[in-house]
Short mmCIF file of C-alpha atoms in Angstrom, two decimals:
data_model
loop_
_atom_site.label_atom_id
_atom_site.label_comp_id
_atom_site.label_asym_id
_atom_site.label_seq_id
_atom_site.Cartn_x
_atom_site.Cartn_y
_atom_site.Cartn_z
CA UNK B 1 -60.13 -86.24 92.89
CA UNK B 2 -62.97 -88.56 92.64
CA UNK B 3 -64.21 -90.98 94.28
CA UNK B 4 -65.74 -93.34 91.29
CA UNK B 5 -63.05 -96.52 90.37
CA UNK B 6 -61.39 -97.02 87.51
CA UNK B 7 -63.09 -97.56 84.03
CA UNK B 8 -62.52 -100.68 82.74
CA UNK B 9 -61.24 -101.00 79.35
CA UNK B 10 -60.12 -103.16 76.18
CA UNK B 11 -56.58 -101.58 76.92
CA UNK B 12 -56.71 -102.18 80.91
CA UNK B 13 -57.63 -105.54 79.98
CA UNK B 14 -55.34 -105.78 77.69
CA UNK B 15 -52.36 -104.52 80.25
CA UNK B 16 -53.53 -106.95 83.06
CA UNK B 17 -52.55 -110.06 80.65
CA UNK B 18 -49.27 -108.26 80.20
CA UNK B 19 -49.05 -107.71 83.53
CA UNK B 20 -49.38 -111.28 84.86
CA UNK B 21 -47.17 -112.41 82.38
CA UNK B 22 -44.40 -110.33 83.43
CA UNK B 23 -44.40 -111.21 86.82
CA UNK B 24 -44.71 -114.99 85.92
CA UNK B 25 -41.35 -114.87 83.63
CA UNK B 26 -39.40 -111.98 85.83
CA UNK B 27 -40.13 -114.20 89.27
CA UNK B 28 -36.60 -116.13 89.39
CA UNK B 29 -34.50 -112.94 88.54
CA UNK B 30 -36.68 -111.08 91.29
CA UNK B 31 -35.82 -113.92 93.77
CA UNK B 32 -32.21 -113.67 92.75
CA UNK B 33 -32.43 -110.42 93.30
CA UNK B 34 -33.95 -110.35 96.84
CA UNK B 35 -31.89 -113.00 97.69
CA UNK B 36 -28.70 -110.42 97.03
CA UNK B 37 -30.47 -108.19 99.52
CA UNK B 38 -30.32 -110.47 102.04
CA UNK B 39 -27.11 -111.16 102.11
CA UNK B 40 -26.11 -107.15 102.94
CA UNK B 41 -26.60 -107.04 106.91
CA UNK B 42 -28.17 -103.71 106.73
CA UNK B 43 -28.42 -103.49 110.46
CA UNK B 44 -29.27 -99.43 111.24
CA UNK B 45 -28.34 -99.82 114.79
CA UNK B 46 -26.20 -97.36 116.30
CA UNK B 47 -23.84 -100.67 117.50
CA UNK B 48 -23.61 -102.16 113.87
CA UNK B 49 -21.67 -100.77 111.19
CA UNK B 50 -22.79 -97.82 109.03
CA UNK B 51 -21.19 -99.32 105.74
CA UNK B 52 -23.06 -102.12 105.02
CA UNK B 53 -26.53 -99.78 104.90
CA UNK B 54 -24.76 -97.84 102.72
CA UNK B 55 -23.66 -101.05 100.40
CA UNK B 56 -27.77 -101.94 100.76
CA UNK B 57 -28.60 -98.28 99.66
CA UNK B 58 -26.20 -98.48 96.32
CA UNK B 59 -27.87 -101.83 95.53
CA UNK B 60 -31.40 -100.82 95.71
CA UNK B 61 -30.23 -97.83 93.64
CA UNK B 62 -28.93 -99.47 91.41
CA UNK B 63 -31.73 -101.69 90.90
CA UNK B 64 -33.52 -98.81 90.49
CA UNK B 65 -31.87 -97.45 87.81
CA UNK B 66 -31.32 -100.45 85.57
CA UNK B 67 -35.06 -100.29 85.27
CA UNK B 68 -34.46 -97.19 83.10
CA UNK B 69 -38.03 -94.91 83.82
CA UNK B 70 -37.26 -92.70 86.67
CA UNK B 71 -35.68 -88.73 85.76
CA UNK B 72 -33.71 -89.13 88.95
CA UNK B 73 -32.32 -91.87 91.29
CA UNK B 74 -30.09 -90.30 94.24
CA UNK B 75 -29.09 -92.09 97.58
CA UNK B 76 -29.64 -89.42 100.55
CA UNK B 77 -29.84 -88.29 104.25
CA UNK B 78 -31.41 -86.09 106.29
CA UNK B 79 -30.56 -84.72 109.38
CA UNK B 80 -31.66 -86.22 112.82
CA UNK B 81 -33.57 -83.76 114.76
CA UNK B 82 -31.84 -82.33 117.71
CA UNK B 83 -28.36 -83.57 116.72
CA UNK B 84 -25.61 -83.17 114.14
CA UNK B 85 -26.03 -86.83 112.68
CA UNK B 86 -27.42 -87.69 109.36
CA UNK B 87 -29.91 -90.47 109.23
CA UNK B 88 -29.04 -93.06 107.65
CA UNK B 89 -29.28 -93.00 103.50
CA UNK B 90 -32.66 -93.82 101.95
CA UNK B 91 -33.04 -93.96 98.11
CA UNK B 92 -35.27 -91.71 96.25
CA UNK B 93 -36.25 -92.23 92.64
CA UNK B 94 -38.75 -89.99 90.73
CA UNK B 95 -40.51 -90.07 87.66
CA UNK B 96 -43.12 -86.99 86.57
CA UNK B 97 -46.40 -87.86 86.00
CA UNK B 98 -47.44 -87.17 81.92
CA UNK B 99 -50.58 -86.37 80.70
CA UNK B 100 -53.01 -85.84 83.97
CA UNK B 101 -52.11 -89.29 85.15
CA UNK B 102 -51.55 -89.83 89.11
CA UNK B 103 -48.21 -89.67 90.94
CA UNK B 104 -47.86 -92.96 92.92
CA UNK B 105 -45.50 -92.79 95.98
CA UNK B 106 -44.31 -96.56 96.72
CA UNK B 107 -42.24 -97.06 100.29
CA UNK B 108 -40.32 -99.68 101.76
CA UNK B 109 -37.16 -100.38 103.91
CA UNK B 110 -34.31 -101.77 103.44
CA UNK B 111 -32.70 -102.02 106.92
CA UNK B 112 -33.07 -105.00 108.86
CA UNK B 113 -33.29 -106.22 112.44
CA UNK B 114 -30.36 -107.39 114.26
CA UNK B 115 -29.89 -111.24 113.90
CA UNK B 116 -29.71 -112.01 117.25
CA UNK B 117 -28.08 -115.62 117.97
CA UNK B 118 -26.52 -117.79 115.41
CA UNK B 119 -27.64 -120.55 117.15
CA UNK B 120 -31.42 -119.86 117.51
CA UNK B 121 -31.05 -119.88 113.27
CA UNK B 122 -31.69 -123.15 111.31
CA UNK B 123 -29.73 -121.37 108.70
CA UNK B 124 -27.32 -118.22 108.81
CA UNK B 125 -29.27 -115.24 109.10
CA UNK B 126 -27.77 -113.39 106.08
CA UNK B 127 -27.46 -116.21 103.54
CA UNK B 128 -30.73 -116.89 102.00
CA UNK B 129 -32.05 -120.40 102.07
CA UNK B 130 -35.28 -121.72 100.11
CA UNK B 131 -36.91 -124.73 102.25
CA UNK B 132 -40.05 -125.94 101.13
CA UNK B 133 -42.07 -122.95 99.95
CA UNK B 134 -40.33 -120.15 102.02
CA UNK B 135 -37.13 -117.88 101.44
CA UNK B 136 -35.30 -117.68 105.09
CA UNK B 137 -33.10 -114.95 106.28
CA UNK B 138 -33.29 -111.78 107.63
CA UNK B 139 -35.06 -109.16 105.62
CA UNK B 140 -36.45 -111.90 103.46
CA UNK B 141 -40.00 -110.69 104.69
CA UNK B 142 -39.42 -107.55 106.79
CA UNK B 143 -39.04 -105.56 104.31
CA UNK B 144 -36.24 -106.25 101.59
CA UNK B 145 -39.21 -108.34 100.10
CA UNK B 146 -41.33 -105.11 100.41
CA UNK B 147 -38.61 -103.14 98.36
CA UNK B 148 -38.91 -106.01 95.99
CA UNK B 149 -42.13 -105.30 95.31
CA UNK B 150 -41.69 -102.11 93.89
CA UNK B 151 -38.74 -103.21 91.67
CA UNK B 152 -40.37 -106.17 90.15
CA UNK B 153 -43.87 -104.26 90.18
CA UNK B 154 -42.44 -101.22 88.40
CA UNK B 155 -40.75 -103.80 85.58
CA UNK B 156 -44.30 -105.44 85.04
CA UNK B 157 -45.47 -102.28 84.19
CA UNK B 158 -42.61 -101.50 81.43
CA UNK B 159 -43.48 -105.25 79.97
CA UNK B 160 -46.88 -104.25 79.91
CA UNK B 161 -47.58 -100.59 78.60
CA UNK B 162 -43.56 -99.83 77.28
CA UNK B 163 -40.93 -97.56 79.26
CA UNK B 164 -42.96 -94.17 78.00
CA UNK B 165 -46.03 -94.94 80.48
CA UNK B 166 -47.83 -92.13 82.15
CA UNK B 167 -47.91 -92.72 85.07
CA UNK B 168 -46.54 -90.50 88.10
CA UNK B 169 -43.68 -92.32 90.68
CA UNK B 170 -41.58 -91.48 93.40
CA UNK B 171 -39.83 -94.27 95.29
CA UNK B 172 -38.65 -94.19 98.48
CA UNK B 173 -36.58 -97.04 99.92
CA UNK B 174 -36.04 -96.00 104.04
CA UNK B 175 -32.40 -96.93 105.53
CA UNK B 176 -33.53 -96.38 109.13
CA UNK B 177 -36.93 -98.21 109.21
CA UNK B 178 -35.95 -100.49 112.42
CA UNK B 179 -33.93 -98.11 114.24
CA UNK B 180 -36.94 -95.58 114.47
CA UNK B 181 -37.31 -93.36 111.53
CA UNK B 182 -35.52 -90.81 113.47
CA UNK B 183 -34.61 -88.50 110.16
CA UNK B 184 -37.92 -89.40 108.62
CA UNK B 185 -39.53 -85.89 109.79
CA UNK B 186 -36.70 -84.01 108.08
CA UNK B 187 -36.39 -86.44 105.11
CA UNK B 188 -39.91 -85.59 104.07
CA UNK B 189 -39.76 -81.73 104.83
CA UNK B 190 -36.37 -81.78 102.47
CA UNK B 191 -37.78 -83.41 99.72
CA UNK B 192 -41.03 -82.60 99.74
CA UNK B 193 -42.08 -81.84 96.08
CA UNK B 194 -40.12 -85.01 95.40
CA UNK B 195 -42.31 -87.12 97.06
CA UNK B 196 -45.83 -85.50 96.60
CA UNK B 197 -48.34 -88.09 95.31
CA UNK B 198 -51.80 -89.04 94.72
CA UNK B 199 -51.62 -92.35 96.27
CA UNK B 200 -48.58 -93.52 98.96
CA UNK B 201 -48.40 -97.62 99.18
CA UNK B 202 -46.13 -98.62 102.03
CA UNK B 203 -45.37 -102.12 101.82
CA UNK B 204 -44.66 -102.92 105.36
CA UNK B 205 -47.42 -105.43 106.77
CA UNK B 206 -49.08 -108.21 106.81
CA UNK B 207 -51.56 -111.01 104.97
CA UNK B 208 -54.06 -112.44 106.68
CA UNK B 209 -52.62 -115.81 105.71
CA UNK B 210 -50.91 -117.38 102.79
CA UNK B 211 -53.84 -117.65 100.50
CA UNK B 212 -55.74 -114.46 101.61
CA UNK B 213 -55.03 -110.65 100.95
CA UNK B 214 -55.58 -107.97 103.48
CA UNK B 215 -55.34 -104.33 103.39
CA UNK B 216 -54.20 -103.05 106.74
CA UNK B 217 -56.76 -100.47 107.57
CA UNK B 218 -55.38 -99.46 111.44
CA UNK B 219 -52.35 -99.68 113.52
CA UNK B 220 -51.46 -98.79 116.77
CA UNK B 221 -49.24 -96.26 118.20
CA UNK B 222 -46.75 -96.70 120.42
CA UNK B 223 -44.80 -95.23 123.49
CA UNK B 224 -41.72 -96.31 125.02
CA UNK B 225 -39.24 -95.20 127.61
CA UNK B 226 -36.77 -95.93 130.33
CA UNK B 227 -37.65 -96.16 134.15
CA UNK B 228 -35.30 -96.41 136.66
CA UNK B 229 -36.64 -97.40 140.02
CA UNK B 230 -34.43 -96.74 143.24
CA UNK B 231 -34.45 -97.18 146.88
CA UNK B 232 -31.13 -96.87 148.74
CA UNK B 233 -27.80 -94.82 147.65
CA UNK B 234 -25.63 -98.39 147.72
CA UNK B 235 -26.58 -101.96 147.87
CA UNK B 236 -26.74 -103.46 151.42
CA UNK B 237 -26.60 -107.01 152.84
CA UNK B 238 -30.09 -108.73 152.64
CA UNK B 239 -29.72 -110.79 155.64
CA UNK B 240 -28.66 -108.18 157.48
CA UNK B 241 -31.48 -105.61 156.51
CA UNK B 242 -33.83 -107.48 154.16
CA UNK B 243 -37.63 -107.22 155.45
CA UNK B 244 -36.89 -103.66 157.05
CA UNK B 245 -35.22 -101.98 153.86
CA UNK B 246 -37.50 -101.95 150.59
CA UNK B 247 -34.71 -102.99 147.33
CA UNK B 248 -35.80 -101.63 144.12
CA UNK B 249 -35.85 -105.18 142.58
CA UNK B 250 -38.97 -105.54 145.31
CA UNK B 251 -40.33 -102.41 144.42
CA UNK B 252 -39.82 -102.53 140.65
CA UNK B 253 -41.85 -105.50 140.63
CA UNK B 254 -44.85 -103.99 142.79
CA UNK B 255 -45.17 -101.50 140.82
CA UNK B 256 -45.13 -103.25 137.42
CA UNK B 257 -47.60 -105.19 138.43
CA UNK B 258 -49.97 -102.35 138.85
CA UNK B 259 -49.77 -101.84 135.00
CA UNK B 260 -52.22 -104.94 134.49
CA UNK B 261 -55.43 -105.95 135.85
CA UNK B 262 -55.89 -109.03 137.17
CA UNK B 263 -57.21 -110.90 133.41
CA UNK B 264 -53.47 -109.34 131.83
CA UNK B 265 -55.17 -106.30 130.49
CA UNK B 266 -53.75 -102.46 131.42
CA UNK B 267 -54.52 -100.96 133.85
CA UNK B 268 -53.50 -97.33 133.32
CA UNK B 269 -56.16 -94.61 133.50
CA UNK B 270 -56.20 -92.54 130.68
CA UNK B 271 -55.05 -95.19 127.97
CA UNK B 272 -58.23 -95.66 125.51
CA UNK B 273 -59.40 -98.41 123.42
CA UNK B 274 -60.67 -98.02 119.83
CA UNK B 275 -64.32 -99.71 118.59
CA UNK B 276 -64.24 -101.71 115.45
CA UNK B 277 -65.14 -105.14 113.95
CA UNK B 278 -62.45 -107.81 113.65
CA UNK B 279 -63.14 -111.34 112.02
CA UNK B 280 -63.49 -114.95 113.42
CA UNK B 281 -59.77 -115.50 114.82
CA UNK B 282 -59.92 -118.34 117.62
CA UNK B 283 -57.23 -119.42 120.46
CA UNK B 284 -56.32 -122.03 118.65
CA UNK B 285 -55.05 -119.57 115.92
CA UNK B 286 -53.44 -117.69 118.48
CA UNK B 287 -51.68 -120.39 119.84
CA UNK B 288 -50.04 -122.04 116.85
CA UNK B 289 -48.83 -118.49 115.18
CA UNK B 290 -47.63 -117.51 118.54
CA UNK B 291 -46.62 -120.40 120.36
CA UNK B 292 -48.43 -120.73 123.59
CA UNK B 293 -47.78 -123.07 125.87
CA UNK B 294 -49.78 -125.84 126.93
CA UNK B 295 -51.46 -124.51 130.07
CA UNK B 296 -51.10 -121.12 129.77
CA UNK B 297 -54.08 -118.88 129.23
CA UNK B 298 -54.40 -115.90 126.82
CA UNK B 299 -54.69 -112.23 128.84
CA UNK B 300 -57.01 -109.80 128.32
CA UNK B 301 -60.84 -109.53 127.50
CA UNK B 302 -62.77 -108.98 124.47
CA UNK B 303 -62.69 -110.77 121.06
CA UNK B 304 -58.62 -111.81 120.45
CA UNK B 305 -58.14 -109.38 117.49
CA UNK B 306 -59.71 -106.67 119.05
CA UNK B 307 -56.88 -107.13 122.25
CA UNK B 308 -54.41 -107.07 119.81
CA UNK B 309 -55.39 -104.13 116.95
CA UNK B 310 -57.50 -102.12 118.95
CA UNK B 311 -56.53 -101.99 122.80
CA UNK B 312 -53.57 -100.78 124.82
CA UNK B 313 -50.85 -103.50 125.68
CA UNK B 314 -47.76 -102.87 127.28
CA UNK B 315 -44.60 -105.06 127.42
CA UNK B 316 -41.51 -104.71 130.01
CA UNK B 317 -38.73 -105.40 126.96
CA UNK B 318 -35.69 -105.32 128.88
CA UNK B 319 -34.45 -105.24 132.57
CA UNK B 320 -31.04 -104.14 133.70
CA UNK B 321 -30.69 -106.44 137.43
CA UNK B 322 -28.34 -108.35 138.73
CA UNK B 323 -28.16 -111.82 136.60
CA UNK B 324 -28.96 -115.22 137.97
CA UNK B 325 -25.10 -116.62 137.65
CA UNK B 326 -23.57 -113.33 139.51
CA UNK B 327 -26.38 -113.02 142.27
CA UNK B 328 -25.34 -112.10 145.74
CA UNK B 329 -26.94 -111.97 148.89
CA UNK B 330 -27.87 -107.69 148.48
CA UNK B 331 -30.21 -105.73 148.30
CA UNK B 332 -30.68 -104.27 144.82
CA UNK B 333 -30.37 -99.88 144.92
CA UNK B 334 -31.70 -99.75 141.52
CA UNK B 335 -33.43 -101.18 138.64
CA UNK B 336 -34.21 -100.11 135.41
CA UNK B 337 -36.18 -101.83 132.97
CA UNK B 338 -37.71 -100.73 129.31
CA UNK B 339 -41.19 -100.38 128.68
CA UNK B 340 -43.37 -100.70 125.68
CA UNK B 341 -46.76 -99.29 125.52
CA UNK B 342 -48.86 -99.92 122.09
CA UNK B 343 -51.87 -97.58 121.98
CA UNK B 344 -55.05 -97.58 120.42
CA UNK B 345 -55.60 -95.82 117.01
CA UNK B 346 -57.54 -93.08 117.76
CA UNK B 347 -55.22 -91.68 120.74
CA UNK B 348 -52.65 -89.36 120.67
CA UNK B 349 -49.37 -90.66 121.50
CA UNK B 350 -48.70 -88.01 123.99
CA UNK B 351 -51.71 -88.20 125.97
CA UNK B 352 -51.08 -91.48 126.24
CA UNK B 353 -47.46 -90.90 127.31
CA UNK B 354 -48.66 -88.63 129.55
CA UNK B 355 -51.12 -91.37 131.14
CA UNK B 356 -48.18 -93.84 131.36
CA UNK B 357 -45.85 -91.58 133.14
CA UNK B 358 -48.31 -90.13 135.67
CA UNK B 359 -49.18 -93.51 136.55
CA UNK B 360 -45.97 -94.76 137.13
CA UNK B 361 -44.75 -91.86 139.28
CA UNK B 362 -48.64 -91.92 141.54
CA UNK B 363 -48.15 -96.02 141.95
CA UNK B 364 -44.64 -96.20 143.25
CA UNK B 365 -44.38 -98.14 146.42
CA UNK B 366 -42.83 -97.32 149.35
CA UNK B 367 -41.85 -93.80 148.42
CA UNK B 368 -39.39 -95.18 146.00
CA UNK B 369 -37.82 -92.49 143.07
CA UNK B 370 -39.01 -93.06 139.84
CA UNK B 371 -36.84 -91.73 137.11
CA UNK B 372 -38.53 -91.68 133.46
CA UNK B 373 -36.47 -90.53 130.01
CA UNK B 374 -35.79 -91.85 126.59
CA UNK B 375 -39.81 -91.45 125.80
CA UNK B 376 -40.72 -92.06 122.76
CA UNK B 377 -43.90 -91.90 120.78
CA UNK B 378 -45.50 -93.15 117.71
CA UNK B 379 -49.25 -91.79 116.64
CA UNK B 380 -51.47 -94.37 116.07
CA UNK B 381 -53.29 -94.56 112.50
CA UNK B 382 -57.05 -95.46 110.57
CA UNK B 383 -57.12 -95.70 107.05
CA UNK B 384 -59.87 -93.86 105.29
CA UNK B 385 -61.23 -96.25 103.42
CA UNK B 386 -63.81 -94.17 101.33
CA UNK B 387 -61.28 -92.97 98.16
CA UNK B 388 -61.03 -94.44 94.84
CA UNK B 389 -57.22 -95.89 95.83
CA UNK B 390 -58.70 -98.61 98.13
CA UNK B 391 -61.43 -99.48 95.69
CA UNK B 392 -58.01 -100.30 92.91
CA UNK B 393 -56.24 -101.83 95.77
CA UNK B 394 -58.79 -104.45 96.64
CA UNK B 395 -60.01 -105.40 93.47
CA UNK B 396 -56.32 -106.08 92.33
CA UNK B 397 -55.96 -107.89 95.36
CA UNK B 398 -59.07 -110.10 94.24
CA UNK B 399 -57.52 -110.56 90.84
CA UNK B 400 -54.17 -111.63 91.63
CA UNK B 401 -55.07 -113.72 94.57
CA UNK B 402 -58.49 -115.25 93.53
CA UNK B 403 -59.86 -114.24 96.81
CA UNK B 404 -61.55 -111.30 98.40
CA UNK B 405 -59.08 -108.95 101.00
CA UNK B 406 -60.05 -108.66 104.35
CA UNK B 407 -59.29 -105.71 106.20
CA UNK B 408 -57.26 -105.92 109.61
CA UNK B 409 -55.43 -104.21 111.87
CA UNK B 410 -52.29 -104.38 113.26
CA UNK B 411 -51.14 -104.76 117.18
CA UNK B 412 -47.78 -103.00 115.85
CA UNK B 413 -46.62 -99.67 115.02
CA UNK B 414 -45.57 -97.66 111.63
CA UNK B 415 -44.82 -94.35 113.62
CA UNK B 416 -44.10 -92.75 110.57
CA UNK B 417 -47.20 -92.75 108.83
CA UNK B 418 -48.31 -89.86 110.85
CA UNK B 419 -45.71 -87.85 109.00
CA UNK B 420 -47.41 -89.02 105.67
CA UNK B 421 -50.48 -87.89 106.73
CA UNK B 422 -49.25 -84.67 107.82
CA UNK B 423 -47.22 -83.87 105.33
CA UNK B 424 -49.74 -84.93 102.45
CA UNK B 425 -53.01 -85.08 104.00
CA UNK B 426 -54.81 -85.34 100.49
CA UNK B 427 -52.81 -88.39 99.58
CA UNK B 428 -54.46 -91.81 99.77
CA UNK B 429 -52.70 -93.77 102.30
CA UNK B 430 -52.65 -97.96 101.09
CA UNK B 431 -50.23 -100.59 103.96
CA UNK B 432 -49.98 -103.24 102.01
CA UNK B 433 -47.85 -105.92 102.66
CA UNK B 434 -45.87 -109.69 101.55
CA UNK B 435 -45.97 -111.14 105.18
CA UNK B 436 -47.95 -113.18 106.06
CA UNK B 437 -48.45 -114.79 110.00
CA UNK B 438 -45.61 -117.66 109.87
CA UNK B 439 -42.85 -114.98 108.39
CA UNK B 440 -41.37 -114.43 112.11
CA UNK B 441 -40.51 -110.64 111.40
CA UNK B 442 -37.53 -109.52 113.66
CA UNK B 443 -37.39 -112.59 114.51
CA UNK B 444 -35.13 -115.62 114.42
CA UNK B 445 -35.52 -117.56 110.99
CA UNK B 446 -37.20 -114.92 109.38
CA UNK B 447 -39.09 -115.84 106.29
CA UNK B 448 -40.75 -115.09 103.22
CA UNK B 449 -43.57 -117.60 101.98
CA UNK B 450 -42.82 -117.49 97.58
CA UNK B 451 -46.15 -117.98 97.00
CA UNK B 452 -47.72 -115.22 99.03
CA UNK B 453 -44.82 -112.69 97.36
CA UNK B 454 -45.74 -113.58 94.45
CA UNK B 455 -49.07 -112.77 94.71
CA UNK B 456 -48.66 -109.52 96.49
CA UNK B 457 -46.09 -108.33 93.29
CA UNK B 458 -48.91 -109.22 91.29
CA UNK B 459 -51.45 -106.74 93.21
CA UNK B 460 -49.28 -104.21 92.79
CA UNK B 461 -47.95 -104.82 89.36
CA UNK B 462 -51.81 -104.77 88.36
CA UNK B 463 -52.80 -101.35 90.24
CA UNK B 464 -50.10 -99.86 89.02
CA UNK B 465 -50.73 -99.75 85.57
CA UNK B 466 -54.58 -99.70 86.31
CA UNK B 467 -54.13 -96.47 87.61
CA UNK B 468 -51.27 -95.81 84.60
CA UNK B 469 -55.07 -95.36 83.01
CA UNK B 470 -56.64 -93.03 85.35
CA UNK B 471 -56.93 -89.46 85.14
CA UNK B 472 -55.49 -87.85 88.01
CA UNK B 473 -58.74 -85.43 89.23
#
């Protein structure tokens, strides 16, 4: 390969007029067709019901097909690692590259999140609603827009340089995205060959807002796990004992507070922090996309982007404790609450795991027995951002949006990635992405901003047949 961009031609030119006009025209049908998406609750959870990822698999096959270029489209599943289950099925398409052209692998998911509440929803979660300039529901953004992408991307380039194009593709739709990727491994050592390529896009992140591109250049890893904190063999009466008997409710929360330092940032030896610019983001950003309260401070030190792409955070996500309404007058024998660590790229995710645990077990108070399982870990990742991919990916960002990319990072995981970059290490890695920072991925009212997905089908309708152009070195 090489690392000099794309020549510029009469017929490139040519094709990017094409190009633009195909997305223009095919927009409404690729709504419609998103919006069908939507309305499958392709909820990979274990609790949820298998079928309806199954229904969102045929679709996205389907609309794979009916776009007539690929030699194969096939709905599979690969087994999870260290169990008899099959993931859940993922759609593979492929189409040979012709005549020393690349092979471009394009990813996305199309699982969802649970809903959560109806009530927290300004409109059901699973019918798609347009208000204003946004498409609400769940997988509007995260990621059924993503798959979207490729679909409508893929027609442009038919529209512009006819079904017989050169180009290389493999496209791989994940049904288990959200629930943790946990036949991913497998999936890619089964199909290998399948999905070798020049240049993997995952569409899976963000924008840095709705009239500005970015190309996410790092992420960070993550660990998570289960700790169980106990102090007696059976709960005893807390007027009759209480200040003489440590509960684990008392000692849970001493020793989650040792996690942070006093300004909110961790505390845990052994967790590292990665060294890179970020751009201007103030706390007024941060508190309108987030939500802040009046009177409550940001945590941590450092500029705000840098807390959030490039240090350690950890999160208690859930506690199992006695609730508020069925509260008695005991002392609590155990507690167990769920912790999420996001680490640093740069890390590995089980040295950091490692860190985590050892300082959980050397800080518990009062003796107290600390019982750690379910860990699980996610590498970080840094894009290399010396090849000739990023070079096409930018400057069809600048085209279709009119505006330069910025590159970012983001405070959440793609675990997966790592097995990309295992897997094919001399593949170009590109996370691109049609969110952008009001979408509310995973959470209630969920959204997709029209405008920003219609520019981010445009990049990739554009690199793709830029690089339907290139010789493949």
């Amino acid at each position: 390969m090489t690392d000099n961009p794309l020549t510029i031609t009469d017929e490139t030119t040519a094709d990017d007029a094409s190009v633009r006009t195909a997305v223009e025209l095919g927009l409404p049908t690729t709504i419609a067709e998103l919006c069908a998406l939507v309305r499958i609750p392709s909820v990979a959870w274990s609790a949820f019901d298998r079928a309806t990822v199954l229904k969102s698999a045929e679709a996205v096959a389907t609309l794979a097909r009916d776009l007539h270029v690929f030699d194969s489209v096939e709905i599979k599943q690969a087994g999870i690692p260290g169990t008899t289950e099959l993931g859940q099925p993922a759609v593979l398409a492929t189409r040979a590259a012709r005549n020393g052209r690349p092979t471009v692998l394009l990813y996305a998911h199309h699982d969802v999140q649970p809903p959560g509440k109806d009530e927290d929803w300004d409109s059901a979660a699973f019918e798609p609603t347009v208000r204003g300039d946004r498409l609400y529901g769940r997988g509007a953004a995260d990621d059924k827009a993503g798959v979207m992408a490729h679909i409508a991307s893929i027609r442009a380039l038919v529209e512009a340089a006819g079904p017989d194009f050169d180009l290389g593709l493999a496209l791989f739709i994940e049904g288990e995205e959200e629930f943790g990727s946990r036949s991913f491994a497998t999936f890619l050592e089964e199909n290998v060959d399948a999905l070798r390529a020049d240049v993997i896009v995952v569409a899976d992140s963000n924008n840095w807002d709705i009239t500005t591109p970015a190309l996410t250049t790092g992420l960070r890893g993550n660990v998570t796990l289960r700790l169980e904190v106990r102090t007696l063999d059976h709960a005893s009466h807390s007027g009759m004992f209480g200040g003489a008997v440590p509960d684990a409710m008392m000692a849970t929360i001493k020793l989650l507070a040792t996690l942070y330092n006093e300004d909110g940032s961790v505390a845990v030896t052994g967790l590292t922090s990665h060294v890179g610019d970020t751009p201007e983001y103030s706390e007024e950003q941060l508190r309108d996309e987030t939500g802040l309260l009046e009177g409550v401070s940001p945590i941590g030190h450092g500029s705000i982007l840098s807390r959030i792409w490039s240090q350690p955070s950890i999160t208690v996500t859930g506690i199992d404790a006695p609730s508020v309404d069925n509260a008695s007058n005991t002392l609590s024998p155990a507690i167990a609450v769920r912790i999420s660590c996001r680490i640093a790229p740069g890390q590995l995710a089980a040295d950091a795991a490692d860190a985590l645990q050892a300082h959980l077990r050397a800080q518990a108070p009062f003796g107290a027995q600390v019982d750690i399982t379910d860990v699980d870990c996610g590498e970080p990742f840094l894009v290399d951002t010396s090849g000739w991919a990023v070079t096409e990916a930018r400057r069809a960002m600048t085209d279709a949006w009119g505006t330069s990319p910025v590159d970012i990072g983001v405070g959440g995981s793609i675990p997966f990635i790592a097995d990309l970059v295992r897997v094919f290490p001399e593949a170009q890695i590109l996370v691109t992405g049609v969110e952008d920072p009001d979408s509310r991925a995973h959470s209630p009212n969920e959204s997709l901003h029209l405008g920003v997905f219609k520019r981010a089908l445009l990049t990739e309708a554009l690199l793709l047949a830029r690089l339907n152009h290139r010789i493949s070195e």
